[in-house]
């Protein structure tokens, strides 16, 4: 029994020994590094492997990284010249290819399988732009083995030869996986021009040896102007990105100064008549610089034109007991009266009642109502578009175009690291999101005809969007550690905010508009405060039914029909109390009118028509390494390899 156990133990031991002998591994990794006076390196790597036909069949491959990110997050590209490749001391066939940022060298013949056992591979090459230059010393920070080998490395060593006149001043090395700072190594020759580093233990898969030697400054040459140009070309994508987004705010500031500044305008004082003989619909368009929608209904210019036709007795608004609204042809419909209408009203009348006596505000006539609105808007735009105000969209679009193109092209060409993208992308999307929320909130908050709750929500959204933009900028400054990409991220935030601001600020009145727009404000001021400032406006015309109805379409177009109607009601209460409860406009018949509350009744009537119009129309579809601040895997060189 004892003999049987001994035999089994012997077999197991022999099996373990055979398995150990059969392992594919790097028996020795020796690197001979010559630092030349021109700043280049000549490196000879001798890699001794045990091949068993599993991963190592034809030979090995070596991945040498020739692109790396510096502390700013930008690329440093290294020059590389392969001098010779040997297999067991003899020239070997090889092939090369780029794999991402690695230059891969396949050693061996694709059609020849090597014998099992120990093989020695030698790779000799020159490489440039690998040294680092500090104030008091120059430095070789070199990843000897690389940290991405598929095999363990039983022994690794590096022999460093400094040029004549240079001696080592500070030395360090690091072992282990990428990012670690193990110290399992020995070094000899400190203070001399030749140093030898050697590991004290086996390096496991994906572990490596990195060395750092600080030596006498000024012995080796720097990169010179050519190196700087090469660096610029290596980072052309970043500079396209950064300069593009620097251009965006500078461009908009230039354009705003050129076309966006408002010319000197008149002082706003109460005006008691419509300026420039503008029609109610045209005045609404000019005042708001667009066709302003009224809450959830139709736009104000449309309502103003309808009321204007009503006051002229060419149209009657009829609301039945069920709240259904229709437009009927009024008492005045002769050709001369139609021909005398302003362009927009003439187009509107022709579409609505040109060939019919009555049109209902329901889905049956939805397309007709929409066509009438489009016809009105087209006529007003044709007559007044750009006359009093220019939006300058032709100047606005190039900034967005340059920003978008340089963003996309810059990122494609630069191929930034994940760390860089984690700075830029959150800044980009957070600022876009924040700007969109702030813009939406501003539209709600600044709408003079919006509900109070709508304006409150708009103010909250405006604040939330502004906070998001601030968070984006603060995140770039505090959370990133790559200065170049922090600058790019901050420029992106500034650029997006500038785009949003210029959406509002680039538009400017024309010289004529600088005179007319304050007069419209003055006329609106009169309509809005006719009663509250009655005693202060001694030159105001005497209130009358004719004046009230003549100016009511203007008041509706400017969104102040309720205070204007209340002024009329107050006038009736003072001069003719009996008529206060009897007044009823000839242009409106329906349940929304209550004679004892003229102001609110007028507003309700306008709102009813607006809502009916909107519902009837079709909806649109909707640190240095040698001073101890390095780590395994840092510095130049590195990479890894495997068998093939």
Coordinates of C-alpha atoms in Angstrom, one line a residue:
X1 CA 0.0 0.0 0.0
X2 CA 2.9 2.3 0.9
X3 CA 4.6 1.5 -2.4
X4 CA 1.4 2.2 -4.4
X5 CA 1.0 5.7 -2.7
X6 CA 4.6 6.5 -3.4
X7 CA 4.2 5.5 -7.1
X8 CA 1.1 7.7 -7.4
X9 CA 2.9 10.6 -5.8
X10 CA 5.8 10.2 -8.2
X11 CA 3.5 10.2 -11.2
X12 CA 1.7 13.3 -10.0
X13 CA 5.0 15.0 -9.5
X14 CA 6.3 14.1 -13.0
X15 CA 3.0 15.2 -14.5
X16 CA 3.2 18.6 -12.7
X17 CA 6.8 19.0 -13.9
X18 CA 5.8 18.1 -17.5
X19 CA 2.9 20.6 -17.3
X20 CA 5.2 23.3 -16.0
X21 CA 7.6 22.6 -18.8
X22 CA 4.8 22.7 -21.3
X23 CA 3.5 26.1 -20.3
X24 CA 3.6 28.8 -22.9
X25 CA 5.4 31.7 -21.3
X26 CA 8.0 34.4 -21.7
X27 CA 11.1 33.0 -20.1
X28 CA 13.0 36.2 -20.3
X29 CA 12.3 39.7 -21.6
X30 CA 15.4 41.8 -22.0
X31 CA 15.4 45.4 -23.4
X32 CA 18.5 47.3 -24.4
X33 CA 17.8 51.1 -24.6
X34 CA 20.2 53.7 -26.0
X35 CA 19.3 57.3 -25.5
X36 CA 20.7 59.4 -28.3
X37 CA 21.8 63.0 -28.2
X38 CA 19.1 64.0 -30.8
X39 CA 16.4 62.8 -28.3
X40 CA 15.6 59.6 -30.1
X41 CA 15.8 56.1 -28.7
X42 CA 17.3 52.9 -30.2
X43 CA 15.7 49.9 -28.5
X44 CA 16.5 46.2 -28.8
X45 CA 14.0 43.8 -27.3
X46 CA 15.0 40.2 -26.9
X47 CA 12.0 38.0 -26.0
X48 CA 12.6 34.4 -25.1
X49 CA 9.5 32.3 -25.2
X50 CA 8.4 28.7 -24.7
X51 CA 6.1 27.6 -27.5
X52 CA 3.8 24.6 -27.3
X53 CA 1.6 25.1 -30.3
X54 CA -1.4 26.5 -28.5
X55 CA -1.2 30.3 -28.8
X56 CA 2.3 30.3 -30.2
X57 CA 2.0 28.4 -33.5
X58 CA 3.8 30.4 -36.1
X59 CA 5.6 32.9 -33.8
X60 CA 4.7 35.9 -31.7
X61 CA 3.3 39.4 -32.3
X62 CA 4.4 42.6 -30.5
X63 CA 2.1 45.6 -30.1
X64 CA 3.9 48.9 -29.7
X65 CA 1.8 51.9 -28.8
X66 CA 2.8 54.9 -30.9
X67 CA 0.0 57.2 -29.7
X68 CA -0.6 58.2 -26.1
X69 CA -2.5 60.9 -24.2
X70 CA -0.5 63.6 -22.3
X71 CA -1.6 65.2 -19.1
X72 CA -3.7 67.7 -21.0
X73 CA -5.7 64.9 -22.7
X74 CA -4.1 65.5 -26.1
X75 CA -2.4 63.0 -28.4
X76 CA 1.4 62.6 -28.6
X77 CA 2.4 60.6 -31.6
X78 CA 5.8 58.9 -31.7
X79 CA 8.0 58.3 -34.6
X80 CA 8.9 54.7 -35.3
X81 CA 11.4 53.0 -37.6
X82 CA 11.7 49.2 -37.5
X83 CA 15.4 48.2 -38.1
X84 CA 15.5 44.4 -37.9
X85 CA 13.5 41.4 -36.7
X86 CA 15.3 38.2 -35.8
X87 CA 14.2 34.7 -34.8
X88 CA 16.9 32.6 -33.0
X89 CA 19.5 35.1 -34.2
X90 CA 18.6 35.0 -37.9
X91 CA 16.5 37.4 -40.0
X92 CA 12.8 36.5 -39.8
X93 CA 9.8 37.2 -42.0
X94 CA 7.3 39.5 -40.5
X95 CA 4.3 41.7 -41.3
X96 CA 3.0 44.8 -39.7
X97 CA -0.4 46.5 -39.3
X98 CA -2.1 49.2 -37.2
X99 CA -4.5 48.0 -34.5
X100 CA -6.1 51.2 -33.0
X101 CA -3.2 53.1 -31.5
X102 CA -0.8 50.1 -31.6
X103 CA 1.7 49.2 -34.3
X104 CA 1.5 45.4 -34.4
X105 CA 4.5 43.3 -35.7
X106 CA 3.8 39.7 -36.5
X107 CA 7.0 37.7 -36.4
X108 CA 7.1 34.4 -38.4
X109 CA 5.7 32.9 -41.6
X110 CA 2.0 32.4 -41.9
X111 CA 2.6 29.1 -43.7
X112 CA 5.2 27.7 -41.3
X113 CA 4.5 26.3 -37.8
X114 CA 7.4 26.5 -35.5
X115 CA 8.7 23.5 -33.4
X116 CA 7.7 23.2 -29.8
X117 CA 10.2 24.5 -27.3
X118 CA 12.3 27.6 -26.6
X119 CA 12.5 30.4 -29.2
X120 CA 14.3 33.8 -29.0
X121 CA 12.9 36.8 -30.9
X122 CA 14.7 40.1 -31.3
X123 CA 13.1 43.4 -32.4
X124 CA 15.3 46.4 -33.0
X125 CA 13.8 49.8 -33.7
X126 CA 14.3 53.6 -33.4
X127 CA 11.6 55.8 -31.9
X128 CA 11.3 59.5 -31.4
X129 CA 9.4 62.0 -29.3
X130 CA 9.6 59.7 -26.3
X131 CA 11.6 61.8 -23.8
X132 CA 10.1 64.3 -21.4
X133 CA 11.6 67.6 -20.5
X134 CA 11.3 69.2 -17.1
X135 CA 12.9 72.4 -15.6
X136 CA 15.8 70.7 -13.8
X137 CA 16.3 67.4 -15.7
X138 CA 15.2 65.4 -18.8
X139 CA 13.6 62.1 -18.4
X140 CA 13.1 58.6 -19.9
X141 CA 9.8 57.2 -18.7
X142 CA 9.6 53.9 -20.5
X143 CA 7.2 50.9 -20.3
X144 CA 9.8 48.1 -20.9
X145 CA 7.5 45.1 -21.4
X146 CA 4.1 46.5 -21.9
X147 CA 1.1 45.4 -19.7
X148 CA -0.9 43.5 -22.3
X149 CA 1.0 40.3 -22.9
X150 CA -1.1 37.1 -22.9
X151 CA 1.7 35.2 -21.2
X152 CA 3.5 35.4 -17.8
X153 CA 7.0 36.9 -17.9
X154 CA 9.4 34.9 -15.7
X155 CA 12.1 37.5 -15.8
X156 CA 12.3 41.1 -17.2
X157 CA 15.2 43.4 -17.4
X158 CA 16.2 46.7 -19.0
X159 CA 19.7 48.1 -19.7
X160 CA 19.7 51.9 -20.2
X161 CA 22.6 53.7 -21.9
X162 CA 22.6 57.5 -21.5
X163 CA 24.6 59.6 -23.9
X164 CA 28.0 61.0 -23.1
X165 CA 27.9 63.8 -20.6
X166 CA 24.7 62.6 -19.0
X167 CA 24.3 60.8 -15.7
X168 CA 21.2 59.6 -13.9
X169 CA 19.9 62.0 -11.2
X170 CA 16.7 60.2 -10.0
X171 CA 15.5 56.7 -10.7
X172 CA 12.4 54.7 -10.1
X173 CA 10.6 51.7 -11.5
X174 CA 7.2 50.1 -11.2
X175 CA 5.9 46.5 -11.5
X176 CA 2.5 45.0 -11.6
X177 CA -0.8 45.6 -13.5
X178 CA -1.7 48.8 -15.2
X179 CA -2.0 51.7 -12.8
X180 CA -0.2 50.0 -9.9
X181 CA 3.1 51.0 -8.4
X182 CA 4.8 47.8 -7.3
X183 CA 8.4 48.0 -6.3
X184 CA 9.6 44.4 -6.9
X185 CA 12.7 45.3 -8.8
X186 CA 16.4 45.9 -8.4
X187 CA 18.5 48.6 -10.0
X188 CA 22.2 49.1 -10.4
X189 CA 24.3 51.9 -11.8
X190 CA 22.5 54.8 -10.1
X191 CA 24.4 58.1 -10.6
X192 CA 26.1 56.8 -13.8
X193 CA 25.3 56.8 -17.5
X194 CA 24.4 53.1 -17.6
X195 CA 21.7 51.5 -15.4
X196 CA 20.3 48.0 -15.2
X197 CA 16.8 47.2 -13.9
X198 CA 15.6 43.7 -13.2
X199 CA 12.4 42.3 -11.7
X200 CA 12.5 40.3 -8.5
X201 CA 9.5 38.2 -9.2
X202 CA 7.6 36.7 -12.1
X203 CA 5.2 39.0 -13.8
X204 CA 1.7 37.5 -14.3
X205 CA -0.4 38.0 -17.5
X206 CA -1.1 41.7 -18.1
X207 CA 1.6 42.7 -15.6
X208 CA 4.7 44.7 -16.7
X209 CA 7.8 46.6 -15.8
X210 CA 8.1 50.4 -16.3
X211 CA 11.2 52.4 -15.6
X212 CA 11.9 56.1 -15.1
X213 CA 15.3 57.7 -15.3
X214 CA 15.8 61.5 -14.8
X215 CA 19.2 62.6 -16.2
X216 CA 21.3 65.6 -16.8
X217 CA 19.4 68.4 -18.5
X218 CA 20.6 69.8 -21.8
X219 CA 22.6 66.9 -23.1
X220 CA 19.9 65.6 -25.5
X221 CA 18.2 67.9 -28.0
X222 CA 14.5 68.7 -27.8
X223 CA 11.9 68.1 -30.5
X224 CA 12.3 71.5 -32.2
X225 CA 9.8 73.3 -34.4
X226 CA 9.2 70.1 -36.4
X227 CA 8.1 68.3 -33.3
X228 CA 5.7 71.1 -32.5
X229 CA 4.2 71.0 -35.9
X230 CA 3.8 67.2 -35.7
X231 CA 2.1 67.6 -32.4
X232 CA -0.3 70.2 -33.9
X233 CA -1.1 67.8 -36.7
X234 CA -1.7 64.9 -34.3
X235 CA -4.3 67.0 -32.5
X236 CA -5.9 68.7 -35.5
X237 CA -9.3 67.4 -34.5
X238 CA -9.1 69.0 -31.1
X239 CA -8.1 72.4 -32.5
X240 CA -10.9 72.2 -35.1
X241 CA -13.3 71.5 -32.2
X242 CA -11.9 74.2 -29.8
X243 CA -11.4 76.9 -32.4
X244 CA -14.8 76.3 -33.9
X245 CA -16.5 76.8 -30.5
X246 CA -14.3 79.8 -29.8
X247 CA -15.4 81.2 -33.1
X248 CA -19.1 80.8 -32.3
X249 CA -19.4 83.4 -29.5
X250 CA -16.9 85.7 -31.2
X251 CA -18.8 85.5 -34.4
X252 CA -22.1 86.3 -32.7
X253 CA -20.6 89.2 -30.8
X254 CA -19.4 90.6 -34.1
X255 CA -22.7 90.0 -35.8
X256 CA -24.7 91.4 -32.9
X257 CA -22.6 94.6 -33.0
X258 CA -23.1 94.8 -36.8
X259 CA -26.8 94.1 -37.3
X260 CA -28.3 93.3 -33.8
X261 CA -27.9 96.6 -32.1
X262 CA -31.2 98.5 -31.8
X263 CA -30.9 102.0 -33.4
X264 CA -31.9 104.9 -31.2
X265 CA -35.6 104.9 -30.8
X266 CA -38.3 107.4 -29.6
X267 CA -39.4 107.7 -26.0
X268 CA -42.6 105.7 -25.3
X269 CA -45.5 108.1 -24.5
X270 CA -49.2 107.6 -24.8
X271 CA -50.4 107.8 -28.4
X272 CA -54.1 108.3 -29.2
X273 CA -54.3 106.9 -32.7
X274 CA -52.8 103.9 -34.6
X275 CA -49.4 104.9 -36.0
X276 CA -48.6 104.6 -39.7
X277 CA -52.2 103.8 -40.6
X278 CA -51.5 100.2 -39.7
X279 CA -54.5 97.8 -39.7
X280 CA -55.2 95.9 -36.5
X281 CA -53.8 92.6 -37.8
X282 CA -50.7 94.3 -39.2
X283 CA -50.1 96.2 -35.9
X284 CA -50.3 92.9 -34.0
X285 CA -47.7 91.4 -36.3
X286 CA -45.4 94.3 -36.1
X287 CA -45.6 94.7 -32.4
X288 CA -45.0 91.1 -31.5
X289 CA -42.6 90.7 -34.5
X290 CA -44.5 87.6 -35.4
X291 CA -48.0 86.1 -35.3
X292 CA -48.6 85.8 -31.6
X293 CA -50.8 82.9 -30.4
X294 CA -53.4 83.7 -27.8
X295 CA -53.2 81.1 -25.0
X296 CA -54.7 77.9 -26.5
X297 CA -56.5 79.6 -29.4
X298 CA -55.8 81.3 -32.7
X299 CA -53.3 84.0 -33.2
X300 CA -54.0 87.6 -32.2
X301 CA -53.7 89.0 -35.7
X302 CA -56.4 86.7 -37.0
X303 CA -58.8 87.7 -34.2
X304 CA -57.9 91.4 -34.7
X305 CA -58.8 91.1 -38.4
X306 CA -62.1 89.3 -37.7
X307 CA -63.1 92.0 -35.2
X308 CA -62.1 94.7 -37.6
X309 CA -64.4 93.2 -40.3
X310 CA -67.1 93.0 -37.6
X311 CA -66.7 96.7 -36.6
X312 CA -66.9 97.6 -40.3
X313 CA -70.3 95.7 -40.4
X314 CA -68.9 93.3 -43.0
X315 CA -69.0 90.2 -40.7
X316 CA -71.1 89.1 -37.8
X317 CA -69.9 86.6 -35.2
X318 CA -72.8 84.4 -34.1
X319 CA -72.6 82.0 -31.1
X320 CA -75.7 79.7 -30.5
X321 CA -76.9 78.4 -27.3
X322 CA -74.7 75.3 -27.6
X323 CA -71.6 77.5 -27.9
X324 CA -71.2 76.8 -31.6
X325 CA -69.8 79.8 -33.5
X326 CA -70.2 80.9 -37.1
X327 CA -69.3 83.9 -39.2
X328 CA -72.1 85.5 -41.3
X329 CA -71.9 88.1 -44.0
X330 CA -72.6 91.5 -42.5
X331 CA -74.8 94.4 -43.8
X332 CA -71.9 95.9 -45.7
X333 CA -70.7 93.7 -48.6
X334 CA -70.5 95.9 -51.6
X335 CA -67.5 95.8 -53.9
X336 CA -66.2 99.2 -53.0
X337 CA -66.1 98.4 -49.3
X338 CA -64.3 95.2 -50.0
X339 CA -61.8 96.9 -52.3
X340 CA -61.0 99.5 -49.6
X341 CA -60.0 96.8 -47.0
X342 CA -56.4 96.5 -45.9
X343 CA -54.6 93.7 -47.8
X344 CA -54.7 91.1 -45.0
X345 CA -58.4 91.7 -44.3
X346 CA -59.3 91.6 -47.9
X347 CA -57.6 88.2 -48.3
X348 CA -59.3 86.9 -45.1
X349 CA -62.8 88.1 -46.2
X350 CA -62.4 86.6 -49.6
X351 CA -61.5 83.2 -48.2
X352 CA -64.2 83.2 -45.5
X353 CA -67.2 84.9 -47.1
X354 CA -66.3 85.7 -50.6
X355 CA -68.6 83.0 -52.0
X356 CA -70.8 82.1 -49.1
X357 CA -73.2 83.8 -46.6
X358 CA -72.2 81.8 -43.5
X359 CA -69.3 79.7 -42.4
X360 CA -69.3 77.5 -39.3
X361 CA -66.3 77.1 -37.1
X362 CA -66.2 73.3 -37.1
X363 CA -64.2 70.6 -38.7
X364 CA -66.2 70.7 -42.0
X365 CA -64.6 74.1 -42.7
X366 CA -61.3 73.5 -41.0
X367 CA -59.2 73.7 -44.1
X368 CA -61.0 76.8 -45.3
X369 CA -60.4 78.5 -41.9
X370 CA -56.7 77.5 -42.1
X371 CA -56.4 78.7 -45.6
X372 CA -58.0 82.0 -44.6
X373 CA -55.4 82.4 -41.8
X374 CA -52.5 81.5 -44.1
X375 CA -53.8 84.0 -46.7
X376 CA -54.0 86.7 -44.0
X377 CA -50.5 86.0 -42.7
X378 CA -49.1 85.8 -46.2
X379 CA -50.5 89.2 -47.2
X380 CA -49.2 90.9 -44.0
X381 CA -45.8 89.3 -44.3
X382 CA -45.6 90.4 -47.9
X383 CA -46.4 94.0 -47.0
X384 CA -44.6 94.4 -43.6
X385 CA -42.1 91.6 -43.3
X386 CA -38.7 93.2 -42.8
X387 CA -40.1 96.7 -43.0
X388 CA -40.0 97.6 -39.3
X389 CA -38.0 94.7 -37.9
X390 CA -35.4 92.2 -39.2
X391 CA -34.9 88.8 -37.5
X392 CA -31.5 88.5 -39.2
X393 CA -31.8 84.7 -39.4
X394 CA -29.3 84.7 -42.3
X395 CA -26.7 85.9 -39.8
X396 CA -27.9 83.5 -37.1
X397 CA -27.6 80.2 -39.0
X398 CA -23.8 80.3 -39.8
X399 CA -22.9 80.2 -36.1
X400 CA -25.0 77.0 -35.6
X401 CA -23.6 75.5 -38.8
X402 CA -19.9 76.1 -37.7
X403 CA -20.6 74.8 -34.2
X404 CA -22.2 71.6 -35.5
X405 CA -19.6 70.9 -38.2
X406 CA -16.6 71.6 -36.0
X407 CA -18.1 69.4 -33.2
X408 CA -18.7 66.4 -35.4
X409 CA -15.5 66.8 -37.5
X410 CA -13.3 67.5 -34.5
X411 CA -14.4 64.5 -32.5
X412 CA -14.1 62.2 -35.6
X413 CA -10.6 63.4 -36.3
X414 CA -9.4 63.6 -32.7
X415 CA -10.8 60.3 -31.4
X416 CA -10.6 61.6 -27.8
X417 CA -10.2 59.3 -24.8
X418 CA -13.1 58.1 -22.7
X419 CA -12.0 60.5 -20.0
X420 CA -12.1 63.5 -22.5
X421 CA -15.5 62.4 -23.7
X422 CA -16.8 62.2 -20.1
X423 CA -16.0 66.0 -19.9
X424 CA -17.3 67.2 -23.2
X425 CA -20.4 65.1 -23.7
X426 CA -22.1 65.9 -20.4
X427 CA -21.3 69.5 -20.8
X428 CA -22.7 69.5 -24.4
X429 CA -26.0 67.7 -23.6
X430 CA -26.6 69.3 -20.2
X431 CA -26.2 72.8 -21.7
X432 CA -28.4 71.9 -24.7
X433 CA -31.0 70.5 -22.4
X434 CA -30.7 73.5 -20.0
X435 CA -30.9 76.0 -22.8
X436 CA -33.9 74.3 -24.3
X437 CA -35.7 74.3 -21.0
X438 CA -34.8 78.0 -20.4
X439 CA -35.9 79.0 -23.8
X440 CA -39.2 77.2 -23.4
X441 CA -39.7 78.8 -20.0
X442 CA -38.9 82.3 -21.4
X443 CA -41.5 81.9 -24.1
X444 CA -44.1 81.0 -21.5
X445 CA -43.0 83.7 -19.0
X446 CA -42.7 86.5 -21.5
X447 CA -46.0 85.9 -23.3
X448 CA -48.2 88.9 -22.3
X449 CA -51.4 87.1 -23.1
X450 CA -50.6 83.9 -21.3
X451 CA -52.4 82.7 -18.2
X452 CA -50.8 83.6 -14.8
X453 CA -50.1 79.9 -14.0
X454 CA -48.5 79.5 -17.4
X455 CA -46.2 82.4 -16.7
X456 CA -45.4 81.0 -13.3
X457 CA -44.5 77.6 -14.8
X458 CA -42.4 79.5 -17.4
X459 CA -40.5 81.3 -14.7
X460 CA -39.8 78.0 -12.9
X461 CA -38.6 76.4 -16.2
X462 CA -36.4 79.4 -16.9
X463 CA -34.7 79.1 -13.5
X464 CA -34.3 75.3 -13.9
X465 CA -32.7 75.7 -17.3
X466 CA -30.3 78.4 -16.0
X467 CA -29.3 76.1 -13.1
X468 CA -28.7 73.3 -15.5
X469 CA -26.4 75.5 -17.7
X470 CA -24.6 76.6 -14.5
X471 CA -24.2 73.0 -13.4
X472 CA -22.7 72.1 -16.9
X473 CA -20.1 74.8 -16.6
X474 CA -19.3 74.0 -13.0
X475 CA -19.0 70.3 -13.8
X476 CA -16.4 71.0 -16.5
X477 CA -14.3 73.2 -14.1
X478 CA -14.5 71.0 -11.0
X479 CA -14.9 67.4 -12.2
X480 CA -12.5 67.2 -15.1
X481 CA -8.7 66.7 -14.9
X482 CA -7.7 67.2 -18.5
X483 CA -7.2 70.9 -19.0
X484 CA -7.5 70.9 -22.8
X485 CA -10.9 69.2 -22.7
X486 CA -12.0 71.3 -19.8
X487 CA -11.4 74.4 -22.1
X488 CA -13.2 72.7 -24.9
X489 CA -16.1 71.8 -22.7
X490 CA -16.4 75.3 -21.3
X491 CA -16.3 76.8 -24.8
X492 CA -19.1 74.5 -25.8
X493 CA -21.3 75.6 -22.9
X494 CA -20.5 79.3 -23.7
X495 CA -21.2 78.7 -27.4
X496 CA -24.6 77.1 -26.8
X497 CA -25.7 79.8 -24.4
X498 CA -24.6 82.4 -26.9
X499 CA -26.6 80.7 -29.6
X500 CA -29.7 80.8 -27.4
X501 CA -29.1 84.5 -26.5
X502 CA -28.6 85.5 -30.1
X503 CA -31.9 83.8 -31.1
X504 CA -33.4 86.8 -29.2
X505 CA -30.8 89.5 -29.6
X506 CA -29.9 89.3 -33.3
X507 CA -33.3 90.6 -34.3
X508 CA -33.4 94.4 -34.5
X509 CA -35.7 97.2 -35.6
X510 CA -35.0 99.0 -38.8
X511 CA -34.5 102.7 -38.8
X512 CA -38.2 103.2 -39.6
X513 CA -39.1 100.5 -37.0
X514 CA -37.1 102.3 -34.3
X515 CA -39.7 105.1 -34.8
X516 CA -42.8 103.1 -35.3
X517 CA -42.4 100.4 -32.6
X518 CA -42.3 102.9 -29.7
X519 CA -45.4 104.6 -31.1
X520 CA -47.2 101.2 -31.1
X521 CA -46.1 100.8 -27.5
X522 CA -47.5 104.3 -26.8
X523 CA -50.8 103.4 -28.5
X524 CA -51.0 100.1 -26.5
X525 CA -50.2 102.1 -23.3
X526 CA -53.2 104.3 -24.1
X527 CA -55.5 101.4 -24.8
X528 CA -54.3 99.6 -21.7
X529 CA -54.5 102.5 -19.3
X530 CA -57.3 104.7 -20.8
X531 CA -59.3 104.4 -17.6
X532 CA -56.6 104.3 -14.9
X533 CA -54.7 107.2 -16.4
X534 CA -57.8 109.1 -17.6
X535 CA -57.0 112.2 -15.6
X536 CA -53.4 112.3 -16.7
X537 CA -54.2 112.0 -20.4
X538 CA -55.9 115.4 -21.0
X539 CA -55.2 115.3 -24.8
X540 CA -56.9 111.9 -25.2
X541 CA -59.9 111.9 -27.5
X542 CA -63.3 111.8 -25.9
X543 CA -64.5 108.2 -25.3
X544 CA -67.4 107.2 -27.4
X545 CA -69.0 104.1 -28.8
X546 CA -67.6 104.7 -32.2
X547 CA -64.0 105.3 -30.7
X548 CA -64.3 102.2 -28.6
X549 CA -65.4 99.9 -31.4
X550 CA -62.9 101.4 -33.9
X551 CA -60.0 100.7 -31.5
X552 CA -61.3 97.4 -30.1
X553 CA -59.7 95.3 -33.0
X554 CA -56.3 97.0 -32.2
X555 CA -56.7 96.3 -28.5
X556 CA -57.5 92.6 -29.3
X557 CA -54.5 92.4 -31.6
X558 CA -52.3 93.8 -28.9
X559 CA -53.8 91.5 -26.2
X560 CA -55.4 94.4 -24.2
X561 CA -59.0 94.1 -25.2
X562 CA -60.2 93.6 -21.6
X563 CA -58.8 96.8 -20.1
X564 CA -59.9 98.8 -23.2
X565 CA -63.4 97.4 -22.8
X566 CA -63.4 98.2 -19.1
X567 CA -62.5 101.8 -20.0
X568 CA -65.6 101.9 -22.2
X569 CA -67.7 100.4 -19.5
X570 CA -66.4 102.9 -16.9
X571 CA -67.2 105.8 -19.4
X572 CA -70.8 104.5 -19.8
X573 CA -71.2 104.3 -16.1
X574 CA -70.2 107.9 -15.7
X575 CA -72.0 109.6 -18.6
X576 CA -74.9 107.2 -19.3
X577 CA -75.5 104.7 -16.5
X578 CA -78.7 103.4 -18.2
X579 CA -76.7 102.2 -21.3
X580 CA -74.2 100.2 -19.3
X581 CA -76.6 97.3 -19.1
X582 CA -78.0 97.8 -22.6
X583 CA -74.9 98.1 -24.7
X584 CA -74.4 95.2 -27.2
X585 CA -72.0 95.3 -30.1
X586 CA -73.6 94.9 -33.5
X587 CA -70.8 92.5 -34.7
X588 CA -71.5 89.9 -32.0
X589 CA -74.5 87.8 -31.1
X590 CA -74.2 85.0 -28.5
X591 CA -74.2 83.7 -25.0
X592 CA -70.6 84.9 -24.1
X593 CA -71.8 88.5 -24.0
X594 CA -73.0 89.9 -20.7
X595 CA -74.0 93.6 -21.0
X596 CA -73.4 94.3 -17.3
X597 CA -69.7 93.2 -17.6
X598 CA -68.5 94.7 -20.8
X599 CA -64.8 94.2 -20.2
X600 CA -65.0 90.5 -19.2
X601 CA -67.7 89.9 -21.8
X602 CA -65.5 91.2 -24.6
X603 CA -62.5 89.1 -23.4
X604 CA -64.8 86.1 -23.2
X605 CA -66.1 86.7 -26.7
X606 CA -62.7 87.0 -28.1
X607 CA -61.5 83.9 -26.3
X608 CA -64.5 81.9 -27.5
X609 CA -63.9 82.8 -31.1
X610 CA -60.2 82.1 -30.8
X611 CA -60.7 78.7 -29.2
X612 CA -63.3 77.8 -31.8
X613 CA -61.1 78.8 -34.6
X614 CA -58.2 76.8 -33.2
X615 CA -60.2 73.6 -32.7
X616 CA -61.8 73.8 -36.1
X617 CA -58.5 74.0 -38.0
X618 CA -56.5 70.8 -38.8
X619 CA -53.8 70.1 -36.3
X620 CA -50.2 69.7 -37.5
X621 CA -48.6 66.2 -37.4
X622 CA -47.2 66.0 -34.8
X623 CA 3.7 64.3 -12.3
X624 CA 7.1 62.9 -13.5
X625 CA 7.9 59.2 -13.2
X626 CA 11.4 59.4 -11.9
X627 CA 10.4 61.4 -8.9
X628 CA 8.1 58.6 -7.8
X629 CA 4.8 59.8 -9.2
X630 CA 4.5 57.1 -11.9
X631 CA 3.0 53.7 -12.2
X632 CA 3.3 50.4 -14.1
X633 CA 2.1 51.0 -17.6
X634 CA 2.9 54.7 -17.6
X635 CA 5.3 56.4 -19.9
X636 CA 6.3 55.7 -23.5
X637 CA 6.8 52.2 -25.0
X638 CA 4.5 49.6 -23.5
X639 CA 1.9 47.7 -25.4
X640 CA 2.0 43.9 -25.3
X641 CA 1.7 41.0 -27.5
X642 CA 0.8 37.3 -27.9
X643 CA 1.2 34.3 -30.1
X644 CA -0.2 33.6 -33.6

